[in-house]
Coordinates of C-alpha atoms (C1' of nucleotides) in Angstrom, one line a residue:
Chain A
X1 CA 17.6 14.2 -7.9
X2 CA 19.0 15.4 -4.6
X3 CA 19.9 12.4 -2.7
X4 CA 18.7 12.7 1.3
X5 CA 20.8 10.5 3.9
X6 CA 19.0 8.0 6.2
X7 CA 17.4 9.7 9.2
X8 CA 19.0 8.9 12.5
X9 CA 16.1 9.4 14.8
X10 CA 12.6 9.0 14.4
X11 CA 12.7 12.3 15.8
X12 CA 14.8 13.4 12.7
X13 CA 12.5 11.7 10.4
X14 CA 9.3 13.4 12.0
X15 CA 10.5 17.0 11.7
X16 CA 11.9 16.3 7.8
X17 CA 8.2 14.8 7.5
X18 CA 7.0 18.1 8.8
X19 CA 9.1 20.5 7.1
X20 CA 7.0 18.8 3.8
X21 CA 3.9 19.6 4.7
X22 CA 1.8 22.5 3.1
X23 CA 4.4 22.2 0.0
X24 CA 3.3 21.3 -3.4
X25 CA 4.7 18.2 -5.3
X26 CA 5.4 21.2 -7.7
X27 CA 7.4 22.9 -5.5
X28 CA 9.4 19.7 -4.0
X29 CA 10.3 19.0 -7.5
X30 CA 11.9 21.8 -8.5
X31 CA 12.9 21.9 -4.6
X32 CA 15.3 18.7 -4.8
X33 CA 15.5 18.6 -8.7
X34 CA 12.7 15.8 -9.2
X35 CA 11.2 15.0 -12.8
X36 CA 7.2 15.7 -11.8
X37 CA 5.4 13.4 -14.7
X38 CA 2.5 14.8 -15.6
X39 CA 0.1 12.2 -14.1
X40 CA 0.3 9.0 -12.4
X41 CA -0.9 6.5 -15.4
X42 CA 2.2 5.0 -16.1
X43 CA 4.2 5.4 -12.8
X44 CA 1.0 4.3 -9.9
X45 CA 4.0 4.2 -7.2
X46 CA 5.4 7.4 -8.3
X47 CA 4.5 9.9 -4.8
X48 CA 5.3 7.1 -2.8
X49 CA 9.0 6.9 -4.1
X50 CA 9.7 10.3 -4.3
X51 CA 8.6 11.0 -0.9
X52 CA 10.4 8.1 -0.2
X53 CA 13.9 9.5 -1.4
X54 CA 12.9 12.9 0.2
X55 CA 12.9 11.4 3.9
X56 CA 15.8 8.9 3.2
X57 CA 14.1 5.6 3.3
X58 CA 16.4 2.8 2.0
X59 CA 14.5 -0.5 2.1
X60 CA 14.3 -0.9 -1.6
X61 CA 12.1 -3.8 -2.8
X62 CA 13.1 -5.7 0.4
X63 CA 9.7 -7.0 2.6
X64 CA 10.7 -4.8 5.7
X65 CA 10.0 -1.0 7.0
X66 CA 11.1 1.5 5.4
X67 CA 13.6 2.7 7.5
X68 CA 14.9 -0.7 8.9
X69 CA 17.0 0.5 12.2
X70 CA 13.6 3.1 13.4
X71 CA 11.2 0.2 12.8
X72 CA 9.4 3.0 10.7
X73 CA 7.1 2.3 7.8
X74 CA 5.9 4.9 4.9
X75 CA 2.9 5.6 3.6
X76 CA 1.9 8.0 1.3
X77 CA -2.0 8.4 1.2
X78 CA -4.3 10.4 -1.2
X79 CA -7.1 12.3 0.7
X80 CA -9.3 15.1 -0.4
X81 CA -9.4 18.4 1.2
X82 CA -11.9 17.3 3.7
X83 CA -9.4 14.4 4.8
X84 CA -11.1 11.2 3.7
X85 CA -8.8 8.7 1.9
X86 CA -9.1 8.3 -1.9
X87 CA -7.4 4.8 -1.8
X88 CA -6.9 1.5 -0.2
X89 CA -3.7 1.2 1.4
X90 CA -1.0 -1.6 0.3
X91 CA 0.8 -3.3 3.1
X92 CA 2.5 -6.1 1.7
X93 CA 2.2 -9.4 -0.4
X94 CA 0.6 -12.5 0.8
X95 CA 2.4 -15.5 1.4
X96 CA 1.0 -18.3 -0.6
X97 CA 3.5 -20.8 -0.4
X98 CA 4.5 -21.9 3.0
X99 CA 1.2 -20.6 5.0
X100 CA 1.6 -22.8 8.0
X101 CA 5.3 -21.6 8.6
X102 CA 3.7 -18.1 9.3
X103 CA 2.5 -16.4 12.3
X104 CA 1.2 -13.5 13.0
X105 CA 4.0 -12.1 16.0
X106 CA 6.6 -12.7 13.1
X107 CA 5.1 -11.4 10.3
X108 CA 5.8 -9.2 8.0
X109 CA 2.1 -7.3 8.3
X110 CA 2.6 -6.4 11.3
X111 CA 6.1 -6.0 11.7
X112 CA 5.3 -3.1 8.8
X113 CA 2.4 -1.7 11.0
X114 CA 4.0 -1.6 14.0
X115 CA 5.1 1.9 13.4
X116 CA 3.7 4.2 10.2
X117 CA 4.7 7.4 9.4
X118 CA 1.2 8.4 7.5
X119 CA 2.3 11.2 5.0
X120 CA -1.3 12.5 3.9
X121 CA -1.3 13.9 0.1
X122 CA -4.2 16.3 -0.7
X123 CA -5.6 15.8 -3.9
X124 CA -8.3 18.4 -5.1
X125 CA -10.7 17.4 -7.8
X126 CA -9.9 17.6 -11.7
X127 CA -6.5 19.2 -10.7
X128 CA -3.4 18.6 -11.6
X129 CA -0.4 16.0 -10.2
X130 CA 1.6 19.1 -9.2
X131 CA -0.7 20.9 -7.4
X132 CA -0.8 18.0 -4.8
X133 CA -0.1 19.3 -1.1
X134 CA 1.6 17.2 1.3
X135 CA -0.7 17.0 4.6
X136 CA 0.4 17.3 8.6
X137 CA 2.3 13.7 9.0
X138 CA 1.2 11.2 11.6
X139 CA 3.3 9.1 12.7
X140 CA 0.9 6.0 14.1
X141 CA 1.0 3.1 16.2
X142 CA -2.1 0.7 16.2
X143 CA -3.9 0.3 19.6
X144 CA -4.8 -2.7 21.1
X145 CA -8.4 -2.8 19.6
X146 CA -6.8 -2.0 16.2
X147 CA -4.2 -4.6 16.7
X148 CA -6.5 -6.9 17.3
X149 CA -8.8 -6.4 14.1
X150 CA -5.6 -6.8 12.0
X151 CA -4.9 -10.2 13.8
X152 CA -8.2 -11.8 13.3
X153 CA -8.0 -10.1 9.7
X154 CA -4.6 -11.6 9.0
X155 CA -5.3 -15.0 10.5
X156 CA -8.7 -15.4 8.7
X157 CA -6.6 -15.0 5.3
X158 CA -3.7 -17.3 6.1
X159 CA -6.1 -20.0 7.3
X160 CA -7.9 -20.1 4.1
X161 CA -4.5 -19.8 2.3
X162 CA -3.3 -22.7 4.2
X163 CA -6.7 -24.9 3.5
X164 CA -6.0 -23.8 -0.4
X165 CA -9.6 -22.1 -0.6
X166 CA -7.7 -19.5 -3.0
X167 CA -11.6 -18.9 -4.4
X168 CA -12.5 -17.6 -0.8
X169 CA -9.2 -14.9 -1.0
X170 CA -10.8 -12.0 -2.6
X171 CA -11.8 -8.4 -1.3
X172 CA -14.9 -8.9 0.2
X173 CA -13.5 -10.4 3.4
X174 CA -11.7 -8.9 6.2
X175 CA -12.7 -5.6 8.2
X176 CA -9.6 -3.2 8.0
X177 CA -7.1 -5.7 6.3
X178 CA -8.3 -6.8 2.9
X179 CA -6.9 -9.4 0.4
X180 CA -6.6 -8.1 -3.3
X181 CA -5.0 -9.2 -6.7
X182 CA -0.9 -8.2 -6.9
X183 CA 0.4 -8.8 -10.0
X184 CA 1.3 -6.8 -13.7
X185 CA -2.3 -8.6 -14.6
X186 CA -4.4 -10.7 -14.7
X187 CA -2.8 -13.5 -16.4
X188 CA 0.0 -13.5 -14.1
X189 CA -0.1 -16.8 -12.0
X190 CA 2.0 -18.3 -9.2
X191 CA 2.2 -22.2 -8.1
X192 CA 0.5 -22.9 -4.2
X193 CA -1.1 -26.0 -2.6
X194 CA -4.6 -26.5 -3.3
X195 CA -7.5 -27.7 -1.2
X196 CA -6.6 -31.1 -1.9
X197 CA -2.8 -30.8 -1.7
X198 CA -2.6 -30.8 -5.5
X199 CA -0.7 -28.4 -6.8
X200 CA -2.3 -25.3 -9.1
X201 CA -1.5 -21.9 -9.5
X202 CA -3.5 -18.6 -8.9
X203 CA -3.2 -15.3 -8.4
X204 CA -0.6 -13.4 -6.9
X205 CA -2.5 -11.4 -3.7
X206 CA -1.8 -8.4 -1.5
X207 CA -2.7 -7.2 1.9
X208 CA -4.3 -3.8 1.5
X209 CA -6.0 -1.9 4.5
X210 CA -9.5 -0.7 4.0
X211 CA -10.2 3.3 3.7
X212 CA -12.4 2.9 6.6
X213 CA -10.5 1.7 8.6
X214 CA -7.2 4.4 7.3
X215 CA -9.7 6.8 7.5
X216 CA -10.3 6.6 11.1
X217 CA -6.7 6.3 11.6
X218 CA -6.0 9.6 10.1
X219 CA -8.6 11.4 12.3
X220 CA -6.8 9.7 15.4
X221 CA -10.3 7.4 16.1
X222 CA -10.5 4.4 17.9
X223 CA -11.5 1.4 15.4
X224 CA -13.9 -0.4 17.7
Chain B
dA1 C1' -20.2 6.6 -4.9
dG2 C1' -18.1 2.8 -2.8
dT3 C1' -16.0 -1.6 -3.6
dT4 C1' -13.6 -5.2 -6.0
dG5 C1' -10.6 -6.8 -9.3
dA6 C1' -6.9 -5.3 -12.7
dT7 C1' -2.9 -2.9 -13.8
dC8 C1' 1.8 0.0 -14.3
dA9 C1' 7.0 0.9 -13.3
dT10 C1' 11.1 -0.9 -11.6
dA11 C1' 14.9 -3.8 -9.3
dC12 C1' 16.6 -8.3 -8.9
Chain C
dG1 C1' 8.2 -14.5 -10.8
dT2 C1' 8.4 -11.7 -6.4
dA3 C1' 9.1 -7.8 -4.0
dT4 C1' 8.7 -2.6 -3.6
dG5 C1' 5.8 1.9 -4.6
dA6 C1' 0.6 2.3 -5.4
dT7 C1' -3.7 3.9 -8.5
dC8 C1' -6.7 2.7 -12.3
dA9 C1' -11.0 1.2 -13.9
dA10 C1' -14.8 -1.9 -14.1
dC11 C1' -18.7 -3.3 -11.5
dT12 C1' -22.4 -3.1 -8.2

DNA sequence: AGTTGATCATAC
DNA sequence: GTATGATCAACT
C-alpha cells in the first residue's frame, strides 16, 4: 500500500481529509494500491485502518490520538445516505484496575475527544464494501454542554468501577458515553477488585459513544 | 428498528 | 491479556 507521511498541520490533515470525500473505497483502493476485502466479517476495524494509513496517523495500538503532536483523534463512522449513524462509536478501553488513580482532566476519554476528525462513511443498503463513499469530514470539538455529559458519563462508570459493582457496568447506563463488552469473546476475563476488595475477574469493557448522541454531533447540534 | 452484549484481526 | 481499529448479531 502507498505509505502517507504524518501530517504537519491540522490544516494539512483537514484538506487530505477533504480531498477523500465523495471517493469510493473502490476507487481509494486501487487509488493507493489497497487490498479491498470483500466485506467486513473477518476484518471489523478494516475502514478505520485504511483511512487511517491514507491520512498518516501513526499511533498504532498505543491509548493516545491518532495523530499525537495535533492532539487529533480519528474516527471513521458508518451513516446512511440520509446521515444518521449505523454504529456506536469506540473511544477507548476502561480502566479496571487502578480506578481511583483516574481522573477525568487526565484521562485518556477525553484526552481522545478533545479533538475528532469525524470521517463520515456512507453505506447504502444491501450494497457492497466498495461502493462505500467517504462523507464531508468534520473535524469536532465538544462544547461545554457536551463536555459536560461526557464527564458525568465517565465519572458515573469509574465510580462504579472503583466500588467493584462490575454487574452495574453494562450498556444501559450513560447518556452519550456508554460502557460495553471489549474482548475476542465472551470468555475472555481480566482480574479487578470487587465490591468487597476480593479479588475476581470480569469482563474486559469499552467506552463507546451512543449514536444519539454522534448523530447530533454530525449535524453540528447542540446535545442539551 | 433500536439497543445491548458478543465478536474479529492484529501488534506487542 | 491489553491496546488499537470497529461491526456483528442476538435480544427486546
Amino acid at each position: 500500500m502507498t505509505t502517507v507521511t504524518p501530517p504537519k498541520s491540522i490544516e494539512q490533515l483537514l484538506e487530505r481529509a477533504e480531498k477523500l470525500a465523495s471517493k469510493s473505497l473502490a476507487q481509494l483502493a486501487e487509488e493507493f494500491r489497497a487490498q479491498l476485502p470483500d466485506h467486513l466479517l473477518l476484518e471489523k476495524g478494516w475502514v478505520g485502518q485504511f483511512i487511517e494509513h491514507l491520512l498518516g496517523a501513526t499511533s498504532g495500538s498505543l491509548p493516545q490520538p491518532d495523530f499525537p503532536e495535533l492532539g487529533v483523534e480519528l474516527k471513521t463512522i458508518p451513516i446512511n445516505p440520509l446521515g444518521k449513524p449505523l454504529e456506536s462509536t469506540f473511544v477507548s478501553v476502561v480502566n479496571l484496575h487502578q480506578p481511583a488513580s483516574e481522573q477525568w482532566e487526565t484521562s485518556i476519554v477525553k484526552k481522545k475527544l478533545e479533538h475528532v476528525l469525524w470521517m463520515p462513511i456512507i453505506v447504502h443498503p444491501n450494497s457492497p464494501l466498495n461502493q462505500r463513499i467517504i462523507g464531508m469530514p468534520l473535524l469536532w470539538r465538544p462544547s461545554a454542554d457536551e463536555w459536560q455529559i461526557l464527564k458525568n458519563d465517565w465519572e458515573e462508570t469509574m465510580e462504579k468501577v472503583c466500588l467493584g459493582k462490575f454487574g452495574q457496568l453494562n450498556a444501559r447506563f450513560g447518556q452519550a458515553l456508554q460502557v460495553r463488552p471489549k474482548a475476542a469473546n465472551s470468555k475472555v476475563l481480566t482480574d479487578v477488585v470487587g465490591s468487597d476488595g476480593e479479588i475476581t475477574q470480569t469482563l474486559p469493557r469499552g467506552f463507546y459513544l451512543r449514536s444519539s448522541f454522534t448523530q447530533k454531533v454530525l449535524t453540528q447540534l447542540s446535545y442539551s
